[in-house]
Every structure is written in C-alpha cells, then in structure tokens.
XYZ file of N, CA, C and O in Angstrom:
628
model
N 0.825 -1.188 0.000
C 0.000 0.000 0.000
C 0.872 1.256 0.000
O 0.540 2.220 -0.681
N 1.970 1.207 0.731
C 2.887 2.354 0.749
C 3.432 2.598 -0.652
O 3.455 3.736 -1.135
N 3.846 1.540 -1.336
C 4.348 1.681 -2.708
C 3.262 2.221 -3.640
O 3.529 3.075 -4.490
N 2.058 1.716 -3.482
C 0.952 2.181 -4.329
C 0.693 3.666 -4.104
O 0.517 4.433 -5.062
N 0.669 4.087 -2.845
C 0.409 5.500 -2.542
C 1.563 6.388 -2.982
O 1.344 7.542 -3.359
N 2.778 5.871 -2.961
C 3.916 6.633 -3.447
C 3.762 6.936 -4.936
O 4.136 8.013 -5.403
N 3.180 6.010 -5.672
C 3.001 6.180 -7.117
C 1.769 7.004 -7.479
O 1.670 7.511 -8.603
N 0.814 7.142 -6.573
C -0.456 7.790 -6.915
C -0.343 9.254 -7.350
O -1.023 9.650 -8.300
N 0.468 10.103 -6.713
C 0.511 11.497 -7.188
C 0.895 11.611 -8.663
O 0.313 12.404 -9.402
N 1.816 10.796 -9.101
C 2.202 10.812 -10.522
C 1.079 10.232 -11.385
O 0.721 10.786 -12.425
N 0.493 9.129 -10.949
C -0.564 8.487 -11.722
C -1.814 9.366 -11.820
O -2.514 9.352 -12.841
N -2.090 10.121 -10.786
C -3.288 10.964 -10.755
C -3.113 12.309 -11.450
O -4.087 13.035 -11.646
N -1.895 12.651 -11.798
C -1.606 13.986 -12.324
C -2.507 14.405 -13.489
O -3.038 15.516 -13.466
N -2.718 13.580 -14.518
C -3.588 14.043 -15.611
C -5.011 14.384 -15.152
O -5.570 15.409 -15.553
N -5.574 13.554 -14.291
C -6.924 13.821 -13.790
C -6.929 15.049 -12.888
O -7.831 15.892 -12.979
N -5.933 15.164 -12.015
C -5.877 16.313 -11.114
C -5.655 17.618 -11.862
O -6.223 18.648 -11.496
N -4.864 17.583 -12.907
C -4.666 18.793 -13.716
C -6.014 19.276 -14.249
O -6.345 20.465 -14.151
N -6.785 18.356 -14.770
C -8.115 18.702 -15.281
C -9.019 19.210 -14.153
O -9.702 20.229 -14.298
N -9.032 18.519 -13.020
C -9.875 18.917 -11.893
C -9.520 20.324 -11.418
O -10.411 21.164 -11.221
N -8.242 20.617 -11.243
C -7.831 21.940 -10.771
C -8.304 23.022 -11.751
O -8.859 24.037 -11.327
N -8.088 22.798 -13.030
C -8.481 23.810 -14.017
C -10.005 23.959 -14.102
O -10.516 25.072 -14.224
N -10.711 22.859 -14.029
C -12.181 22.919 -14.089
C -12.743 23.662 -12.877
O -13.652 24.482 -13.017
N -12.219 23.370 -11.698
C -12.681 24.075 -10.501
C -12.383 25.566 -10.623
O -13.231 26.409 -10.314
N -11.183 25.904 -11.076
C -10.812 27.314 -11.228
C -11.753 28.040 -12.177
O -12.013 29.233 -12.010
N -12.285 27.315 -13.161
C -13.206 27.922 -14.126
C -14.662 27.855 -13.675
O -15.549 28.286 -14.404
N -14.902 27.295 -12.495
C -16.246 27.314 -11.934
C -17.056 26.053 -12.086
O -18.269 26.067 -11.843
N -16.450 24.962 -12.484
C -17.177 23.692 -12.641
C -17.417 23.086 -11.259
O -16.723 22.172 -10.832
N -18.406 23.623 -10.570
C -18.731 23.183 -9.221
C -20.229 22.946 -9.109
O -20.995 23.635 -9.780
N -20.674 22.040 -8.306
C -19.854 21.165 -7.472
C -19.064 20.175 -8.313
O -19.385 19.935 -9.475
N -18.055 19.620 -7.698
C -17.156 18.686 -8.362
C -17.166 17.379 -7.584
O -16.968 17.384 -6.373
N -17.417 16.296 -8.261
C -17.423 14.982 -7.624
C -16.158 14.245 -8.035
O -15.865 14.125 -9.216
N -15.418 13.779 -7.051
C -14.207 12.991 -7.281
C -14.474 11.622 -6.680
O -14.831 11.518 -5.512
N -14.323 10.592 -7.491
C -14.634 9.251 -6.986
C -13.783 8.201 -7.666
O -13.169 8.438 -8.698
N -13.750 7.044 -7.031
C -13.135 5.859 -7.606
C -13.911 4.660 -7.080
O -14.926 4.830 -6.401
N -13.465 3.480 -7.355
C -14.230 2.277 -6.989
C -14.477 2.172 -5.493
O -15.557 1.805 -5.059
N -13.493 2.505 -4.691
C -13.619 2.342 -3.252
C -13.791 3.683 -2.553
O -14.509 3.800 -1.587
N -13.117 4.700 -3.024
C -13.271 6.025 -2.449
C -12.244 6.403 -1.413
O -12.395 7.411 -0.735
N -11.169 5.636 -1.280
C -10.161 5.994 -0.282
C -8.745 6.071 -0.838
O -7.924 6.768 -0.281
N -8.456 5.373 -1.889
C -7.085 5.359 -2.404
C -6.898 6.486 -3.424
O -6.371 7.545 -3.080
N -7.341 6.288 -4.644
C -7.208 7.355 -5.646
C -7.958 8.608 -5.218
O -7.422 9.714 -5.277
N -9.192 8.427 -4.760
C -9.979 9.574 -4.308
C -9.344 10.209 -3.081
O -9.239 11.433 -2.988
N -8.911 9.393 -2.129
C -8.303 9.931 -0.914
C -7.069 10.758 -1.199
O -6.894 11.840 -0.643
N -6.211 10.262 -2.071
C -4.995 11.001 -2.415
C -5.345 12.254 -3.216
O -4.789 13.331 -2.971
N -6.265 12.139 -4.143
C -6.664 13.314 -4.936
C -7.183 14.421 -4.025
O -6.757 15.582 -4.128
N -8.084 14.080 -3.124
C -8.641 15.085 -2.228
C -7.567 15.618 -1.279
O -7.509 16.822 -1.012
N -6.693 14.752 -0.802
C -5.606 15.200 0.074
C -4.715 16.208 -0.648
O -4.327 17.233 -0.063
N -4.393 15.947 -1.903
C -3.545 16.867 -2.659
C -4.265 18.177 -2.950
O -3.654 19.254 -2.912
N -5.555 18.109 -3.230
C -6.335 19.335 -3.433
C -6.348 20.149 -2.146
O -6.106 21.362 -2.158
N -6.645 19.491 -1.021
C -6.675 20.196 0.258
C -5.313 20.823 0.574
O -5.246 21.964 1.043
N -4.245 20.092 0.312
C -2.904 20.632 0.566
C -2.642 21.854 -0.311
O -2.096 22.855 0.164
N -3.029 21.779 -1.566
C -2.834 22.914 -2.475
C -3.631 24.133 -2.018
O -3.211 25.271 -2.234
N -4.766 23.885 -1.378
C -5.597 24.981 -0.871
C -5.072 25.549 0.442
O -5.566 26.559 0.922
N -4.085 24.872 1.039
C -3.466 25.375 2.253
C -3.881 24.674 3.531
O -3.522 25.119 4.623
N -4.627 23.573 3.423
C -5.017 22.832 4.622
C -3.781 22.261 5.299
O -2.813 21.878 4.639
N -3.820 22.202 6.609
C -2.720 21.634 7.383
C -2.700 20.122 7.221
O -3.731 19.469 7.128
N -1.511 19.560 7.193
C -1.338 18.122 7.002
C -2.088 17.314 8.058
O -2.688 16.290 7.752
N -2.071 17.779 9.296
C -2.770 17.048 10.362
C -4.264 16.962 10.065
O -4.896 15.931 10.317
N -4.842 18.044 9.572
C -6.278 18.055 9.247
C -6.567 17.129 8.069
O -7.591 16.431 8.061
N -5.687 17.101 7.102
C -5.859 16.223 5.939
C -5.802 14.769 6.375
O -6.644 13.955 5.976
N -4.835 14.442 7.202
C -4.697 13.063 7.696
C -5.925 12.662 8.506
O -6.439 11.560 8.366
N -6.396 13.560 9.368
C -7.563 13.257 10.199
C -8.804 13.050 9.332
O -9.608 12.141 9.585
N -8.956 13.864 8.303
C -10.095 13.730 7.394
C -10.047 12.379 6.686
O -11.048 11.669 6.613
N -8.886 12.017 6.191
C -8.718 10.731 5.515
C -9.017 9.567 6.456
O -9.713 8.613 6.096
N -8.527 9.672 7.678
C -8.703 8.595 8.646
C -10.176 8.397 9.028
O -10.580 7.298 9.423
N -10.986 9.432 8.888
C -12.418 9.288 9.170
C -13.072 8.244 8.265
O -14.123 7.699 8.604
N -12.449 7.965 7.147
C -12.952 6.922 6.251
C -13.130 5.608 7.008
O -14.104 4.895 6.789
N -12.204 5.315 7.889
C -12.295 4.070 8.670
C -13.541 4.036 9.551
O -14.103 2.979 9.800
N -13.950 5.182 10.000
C -15.064 5.259 10.944
C -16.427 5.361 10.268
O -17.404 4.815 10.752
N -16.500 6.078 9.154
C -17.798 6.396 8.585
C -18.125 5.733 7.267
O -19.261 5.762 6.833
N -17.165 5.180 6.584
C -17.452 4.695 5.237
C -17.171 3.225 5.042
O -17.976 2.500 4.505
N -16.019 2.813 5.454
C -15.556 1.488 5.082
C -16.169 0.417 5.981
O -16.063 0.474 7.179
N -16.812 -0.519 5.342
C -17.205 -1.747 6.020
C -16.657 -2.875 5.162
O -16.557 -2.733 3.944
N -16.293 -3.969 5.757
C -15.739 -5.064 4.950
C -16.671 -5.495 3.823
O -16.216 -5.800 2.731
N -17.970 -5.473 4.060
C -18.914 -5.887 3.019
C -18.901 -4.901 1.860
O -18.802 -5.290 0.686
N -18.976 -3.598 2.165
C -18.974 -2.597 1.099
C -17.645 -2.576 0.356
O -17.611 -2.429 -0.866
N -16.555 -2.709 1.091
C -15.256 -2.725 0.433
C -15.116 -3.954 -0.448
O -14.581 -3.875 -1.543
N -15.587 -5.090 0.020
C -15.495 -6.310 -0.780
C -16.282 -6.154 -2.068
O -15.830 -6.551 -3.141
N -17.466 -5.551 -1.971
C -18.258 -5.308 -3.187
C -17.510 -4.391 -4.149
O -17.468 -4.629 -5.345
N -16.945 -3.321 -3.601
C -16.245 -2.354 -4.444
C -15.010 -2.952 -5.086
O -14.642 -2.590 -6.190
N -14.367 -3.878 -4.388
C -13.130 -4.460 -4.891
C -13.346 -5.803 -5.576
O -12.398 -6.507 -5.859
N -14.585 -6.137 -5.852
C -14.866 -7.426 -6.497
C -14.085 -7.525 -7.795
O -14.020 -6.581 -8.573
N -13.472 -8.653 -7.997
C -12.640 -8.839 -9.185
C -13.379 -9.591 -10.281
O -12.808 -9.881 -11.316
N -14.595 -9.892 -10.058
C -15.411 -10.594 -11.043
C -16.813 -10.711 -10.498
O -17.097 -10.214 -9.416
N -17.681 -11.359 -11.216
C -19.070 -11.431 -10.773
C -19.246 -12.076 -9.404
O -20.143 -11.721 -8.670
N -18.366 -13.003 -9.049
C -18.555 -13.697 -7.772
C -17.299 -13.746 -6.915
O -17.335 -14.270 -5.825
N -16.194 -13.181 -7.375
C -14.942 -13.264 -6.621
C -14.760 -11.969 -5.837
O -14.620 -10.902 -6.407
N -14.765 -12.060 -4.517
C -14.580 -10.879 -3.684
C -13.108 -10.737 -3.324
O -12.310 -11.653 -3.507
N -12.790 -9.588 -2.764
C -11.411 -9.344 -2.355
C -10.980 -10.356 -1.292
O -9.835 -10.788 -1.265
N -11.909 -10.741 -0.404
C -11.564 -11.710 0.629
C -11.223 -13.070 0.040
O -10.429 -13.808 0.603
N -11.831 -13.410 -1.093
C -11.538 -14.695 -1.731
C -10.239 -14.651 -2.531
O -9.587 -15.675 -2.706
N -9.876 -13.477 -2.988
C -8.702 -13.354 -3.850
C -7.409 -13.168 -3.062
O -6.344 -13.595 -3.513
N -7.489 -12.510 -1.882
C -6.288 -12.175 -1.129
C -6.364 -12.761 0.278
O -7.442 -12.920 0.828
N -5.204 -13.020 0.902
C -5.205 -13.499 2.292
C -5.718 -12.400 3.234
O -5.652 -11.213 2.903
N -6.201 -12.789 4.403
C -6.768 -11.814 5.352
C -5.824 -10.665 5.707
O -6.263 -9.525 5.854
N -4.525 -10.955 5.838
C -3.576 -9.888 6.184
C -3.538 -8.819 5.089
O -3.483 -7.632 5.367
N -3.536 -9.258 3.848
C -3.514 -8.319 2.729
C -4.826 -7.553 2.644
O -4.837 -6.343 2.398
N -5.916 -8.246 2.856
C -7.228 -7.604 2.792
C -7.338 -6.497 3.831
O -7.809 -5.398 3.524
N -6.895 -6.767 5.049
C -7.005 -5.742 6.096
C -6.164 -4.515 5.753
O -6.568 -3.385 6.026
N -5.015 -4.706 5.128
C -4.188 -3.568 4.711
C -4.860 -2.791 3.579
O -4.836 -1.553 3.564
N -5.460 -3.500 2.650
C -6.128 -2.835 1.535
C -7.376 -2.084 1.983
O -7.717 -1.056 1.414
N -8.052 -2.597 2.981
C -9.284 -1.972 3.448
C -9.035 -0.793 4.378
O -9.927 0.024 4.591
N -7.842 -0.678 4.919
C -7.542 0.384 5.881
C -7.323 1.721 5.194
O -6.766 1.795 4.099
N -7.776 2.761 5.865
C -7.436 4.132 5.466
C -6.391 4.604 6.473
O -6.681 5.314 7.424
N -5.173 4.159 6.266
C -4.073 4.416 7.191
C -3.385 5.723 6.791
O -2.883 5.841 5.665
N -3.335 6.705 7.690
C -2.675 7.969 7.341
C -1.222 7.796 6.892
O -0.704 8.644 6.173
N -0.581 6.702 7.272
C 0.786 6.450 6.791
C 0.800 6.305 5.276
O 1.805 6.631 4.635
N -0.305 5.844 4.702
C -0.391 5.745 3.243
C -0.320 7.146 2.626
O 0.410 7.378 1.652
N -1.098 8.079 3.196
C -1.054 9.462 2.698
C 0.329 10.066 2.888
O 0.804 10.811 2.024
N 0.950 9.742 4.013
C 2.308 10.249 4.250
C 3.246 9.824 3.130
O 4.113 10.587 2.702
N 3.065 8.603 2.632
C 3.903 8.116 1.527
C 3.663 8.941 0.264
O 4.607 9.267 -0.464
N 2.413 9.284 0.006
C 2.100 10.111 -1.168
C 2.738 11.491 -1.027
O 3.352 12.002 -1.975
N 2.597 12.098 0.146
C 3.193 13.415 0.360
C 4.713 13.363 0.331
O 5.363 14.301 -0.144
N 5.295 12.267 0.812
C 6.747 12.116 0.749
C 7.209 12.053 -0.703
O 8.246 12.637 -1.054
N 6.457 11.363 -1.549
C 6.810 11.287 -2.974
C 6.719 12.673 -3.615
O 7.587 13.056 -4.414
N 5.693 13.420 -3.262
C 5.535 14.786 -3.784
C 6.716 15.644 -3.343
O 7.285 16.396 -4.145
N 7.093 15.532 -2.083
C 8.222 16.320 -1.574
C 9.527 15.924 -2.253
O 10.327 16.786 -2.644
N 9.742 14.626 -2.412
C 10.986 14.155 -3.025
C 11.085 14.553 -4.495
O 12.132 14.988 -4.961
N 9.996 14.396 -5.228
C 10.034 14.658 -6.672
C 9.856 16.125 -7.041
O 10.341 16.553 -8.088
N 9.144 16.890 -6.180
C 8.776 18.256 -6.573
C 9.077 19.310 -5.513
O 8.728 20.469 -5.694
N 9.652 18.904 -4.390
C 9.973 19.851 -3.343
C 8.794 20.231 -2.458
O 8.923 21.043 -1.567
N 7.643 19.667 -2.718
C 6.451 19.960 -1.924
C 5.238 20.142 -2.807
O 5.302 20.017 -4.042
N 4.126 20.466 -2.172
C 2.857 20.551 -2.897
C 2.872 21.663 -3.940
O 2.345 21.490 -5.030
N 3.478 22.798 -3.642
C 3.490 23.894 -4.619
C 4.257 23.495 -5.875
O 3.815 23.760 -6.984
N 5.395 22.846 -5.713
C 6.149 22.383 -6.878
C 5.378 21.346 -7.665
O 5.396 21.349 -8.900
N 4.696 20.453 -6.969
C 3.874 19.434 -7.637
C 2.769 20.092 -8.456
O 2.572 19.766 -9.631
N 2.071 21.028 -7.847
C 0.961 21.696 -8.522
C 1.474 22.479 -9.732
O 0.886 22.424 -10.818
N 2.574 23.178 -9.571
C 3.138 23.986 -10.648
C 3.730 23.118 -11.760
O 3.420 23.308 -12.941
N 4.580 22.153 -11.380
C 5.344 21.406 -12.375
C 4.595 20.198 -12.937
O 4.612 19.962 -14.143
N 3.964 19.446 -12.084
C 3.312 18.216 -12.522
C 1.909 18.480 -13.069
O 1.507 17.873 -14.056
N 1.183 19.375 -12.405
C -0.195 19.644 -12.833
C -0.293 20.850 -13.768
O -1.359 21.107 -14.313
N 0.798 21.589 -13.907
C 0.822 22.780 -14.763
C -0.266 23.781 -14.373
O -0.975 24.314 -15.222
N -0.371 24.001 -13.070
C -1.338 24.954 -12.526
C -0.572 26.211 -12.118
O 0.351 26.143 -11.310
N -0.961 27.329 -12.689
C -0.297 28.598 -12.380
C -0.813 29.155 -11.052
O -1.854 28.729 -10.544
N -0.085 30.136 -10.536
C -0.533 30.803 -9.316
C -1.902 31.436 -9.529
O -2.749 31.410 -8.634
N -2.135 31.995 -10.710
C -3.430 32.628 -10.993
C -4.564 31.598 -10.974
O -5.644 31.862 -10.434
N -4.319 30.429 -11.535
C -5.331 29.374 -11.533
C -5.591 28.897 -10.115
O -6.746 28.706 -9.713
N -4.539 28.725 -9.344
C -4.694 28.292 -7.957
C -5.452 29.349 -7.146
O -6.307 29.011 -6.323
N -5.183 30.603 -7.398
C -5.902 31.677 -6.708
C -7.387 31.629 -7.053
O -8.244 31.750 -6.166
N -7.718 31.439 -8.322
C -9.139 31.322 -8.721
C -9.791 30.122 -8.053
O -10.935 30.176 -7.611
N -9.064 29.037 -7.971
C -9.570 27.843 -7.313
C -9.857 28.129 -5.837
O -10.927 27.768 -5.325
N -8.938 28.797 -5.174
C -9.129 29.145 -3.765
C -10.333 30.071 -3.596
O -11.114 29.918 -2.655
N -10.478 31.018 -4.501
C -11.618 31.932 -4.422
C -12.947 31.183 -4.536
O -13.932 31.555 -3.916
N -12.964 30.125 -5.315
C -14.205 29.368 -5.520
C -14.485 28.382 -4.380
O -15.637 28.058 -4.133
N -13.441 27.897 -3.723
C -13.621 26.836 -2.732
C -13.507 27.260 -1.276
O -14.015 26.570 -0.399
N -12.813 28.354 -1.024
C -12.563 28.741 0.361
C -13.420 29.927 0.764
O -13.707 30.804 -0.051
N -13.813 29.932 2.013
C -14.526 31.073 2.577
C -13.575 31.812 3.493
O -12.781 31.187 4.203
N -13.682 33.134 3.519
C -12.805 33.872 4.437
C -13.182 33.567 5.876
O -14.345 33.279 6.182
N -12.190 33.602 6.741
C -12.459 33.409 8.160
C -13.284 34.590 8.658
O -13.021 35.738 8.287
N -14.288 34.327 9.472
C -15.093 35.445 9.981
C -14.246 36.334 10.901
O -13.375 35.848 11.604
N -14.535 37.613 10.857
C -13.855 38.523 11.761
C -14.377 38.299 13.165
O -15.555 38.023 13.367
N -13.520 38.405 14.109
C -13.926 38.202 15.498
C -14.899 39.294 15.900
O -14.702 40.476 15.619
N -15.977 38.906 16.580
C -16.957 39.868 17.059
C -16.779 40.148 18.539
O -17.528 40.920 19.117
N -15.810 39.476 19.134
C -15.578 39.689 20.560
C -14.769 40.960 20.750
O -13.846 41.255 19.973
N -15.121 41.730 21.793
C -14.353 42.967 22.035
C -12.923 42.649 22.427
O -12.652 41.644 23.069
N -12.030 43.497 21.983
C -10.613 43.310 22.322
C -10.340 43.856 23.713
O -10.934 44.852 24.130
N -9.478 43.188 24.422
C -9.064 43.647 25.741
C -8.226 44.918 25.604
O -7.399 45.000 24.690
N -8.411 45.888 26.502
C -7.589 47.118 26.410
C -6.153 46.879 26.754
O -5.726 45.998 27.366
C-alpha cells in the first residue's frame, strides 16, 4: 500500500490537472470518486486540500475518518470485487485484505513524501506536474474557500 500510494501522485496527475483547471473555471460542485473512495480519491482530495493550504494534520484526520464512517468489509469487498462472484476476501489473504481496506494515514504520508521528493512539496507538484499557475490556484481558492469570519468579541484594552 505504501508503494501504491507513493506512485499515486504521478498516476493521478492528468486527472488532477483537469480537476484543478475545471474548478478554477467554476465547474462546481465537483465529484471525485473511484471504486472504493479511499485510495485514488483519498490522495486526490488530500492533494487538493494541501494545495488549498489545509494543514497536514487536518488532511490526515479527514482521511482517517474513512475508517469510521465509510468502510465496512462488506462494502469494500463489493467495491473491490474482481469478477461477478470473486470478492477481495476470496482473492487475497486476510492480512492483505485488512491492509487494503484500511485508510491508514501512513499511506497518505507516503504520497506526500513522494511529492516532496520529486517536486519539493505541494506547490512544486501543482506547478510542475499539474501545470497549474498561481493565478489558476488563486481562482480555485476563491471558488472553494470562505474567508475566516472577523472576530466579534471585544478586544481587551
């Protein structure tokens, strides 16, 4: 899984380039999905959130919520079915299945490590791999982010 996640930022680049540009041009709402919703989708959303300026801890916590709210062995087995009647549990040993079904933040760490190693970080990845300019990223942020509300509490003298 670590090796797979290390390869995902490069593999996802063509789709992410399109997603970033479409969002910047106003194609919202935007649905990002894959068969299971945690690997390709998880990395794609993590990279989008990072490009928007989300903190790594928040991205990891969001990804990890997949374990709590989405993934059940039955649903994952259906999503990972390799044929009309062959489930992931029938195709792989239990140890492998549990690793594949997990939304382990260490997997995301591997993706971010690959981005850092190959591009110096998320900004280099977005600029060099996705060919997203600062202007496009700014438009994307304008469409997706809300300004923080100004504090209404009186300031201490």
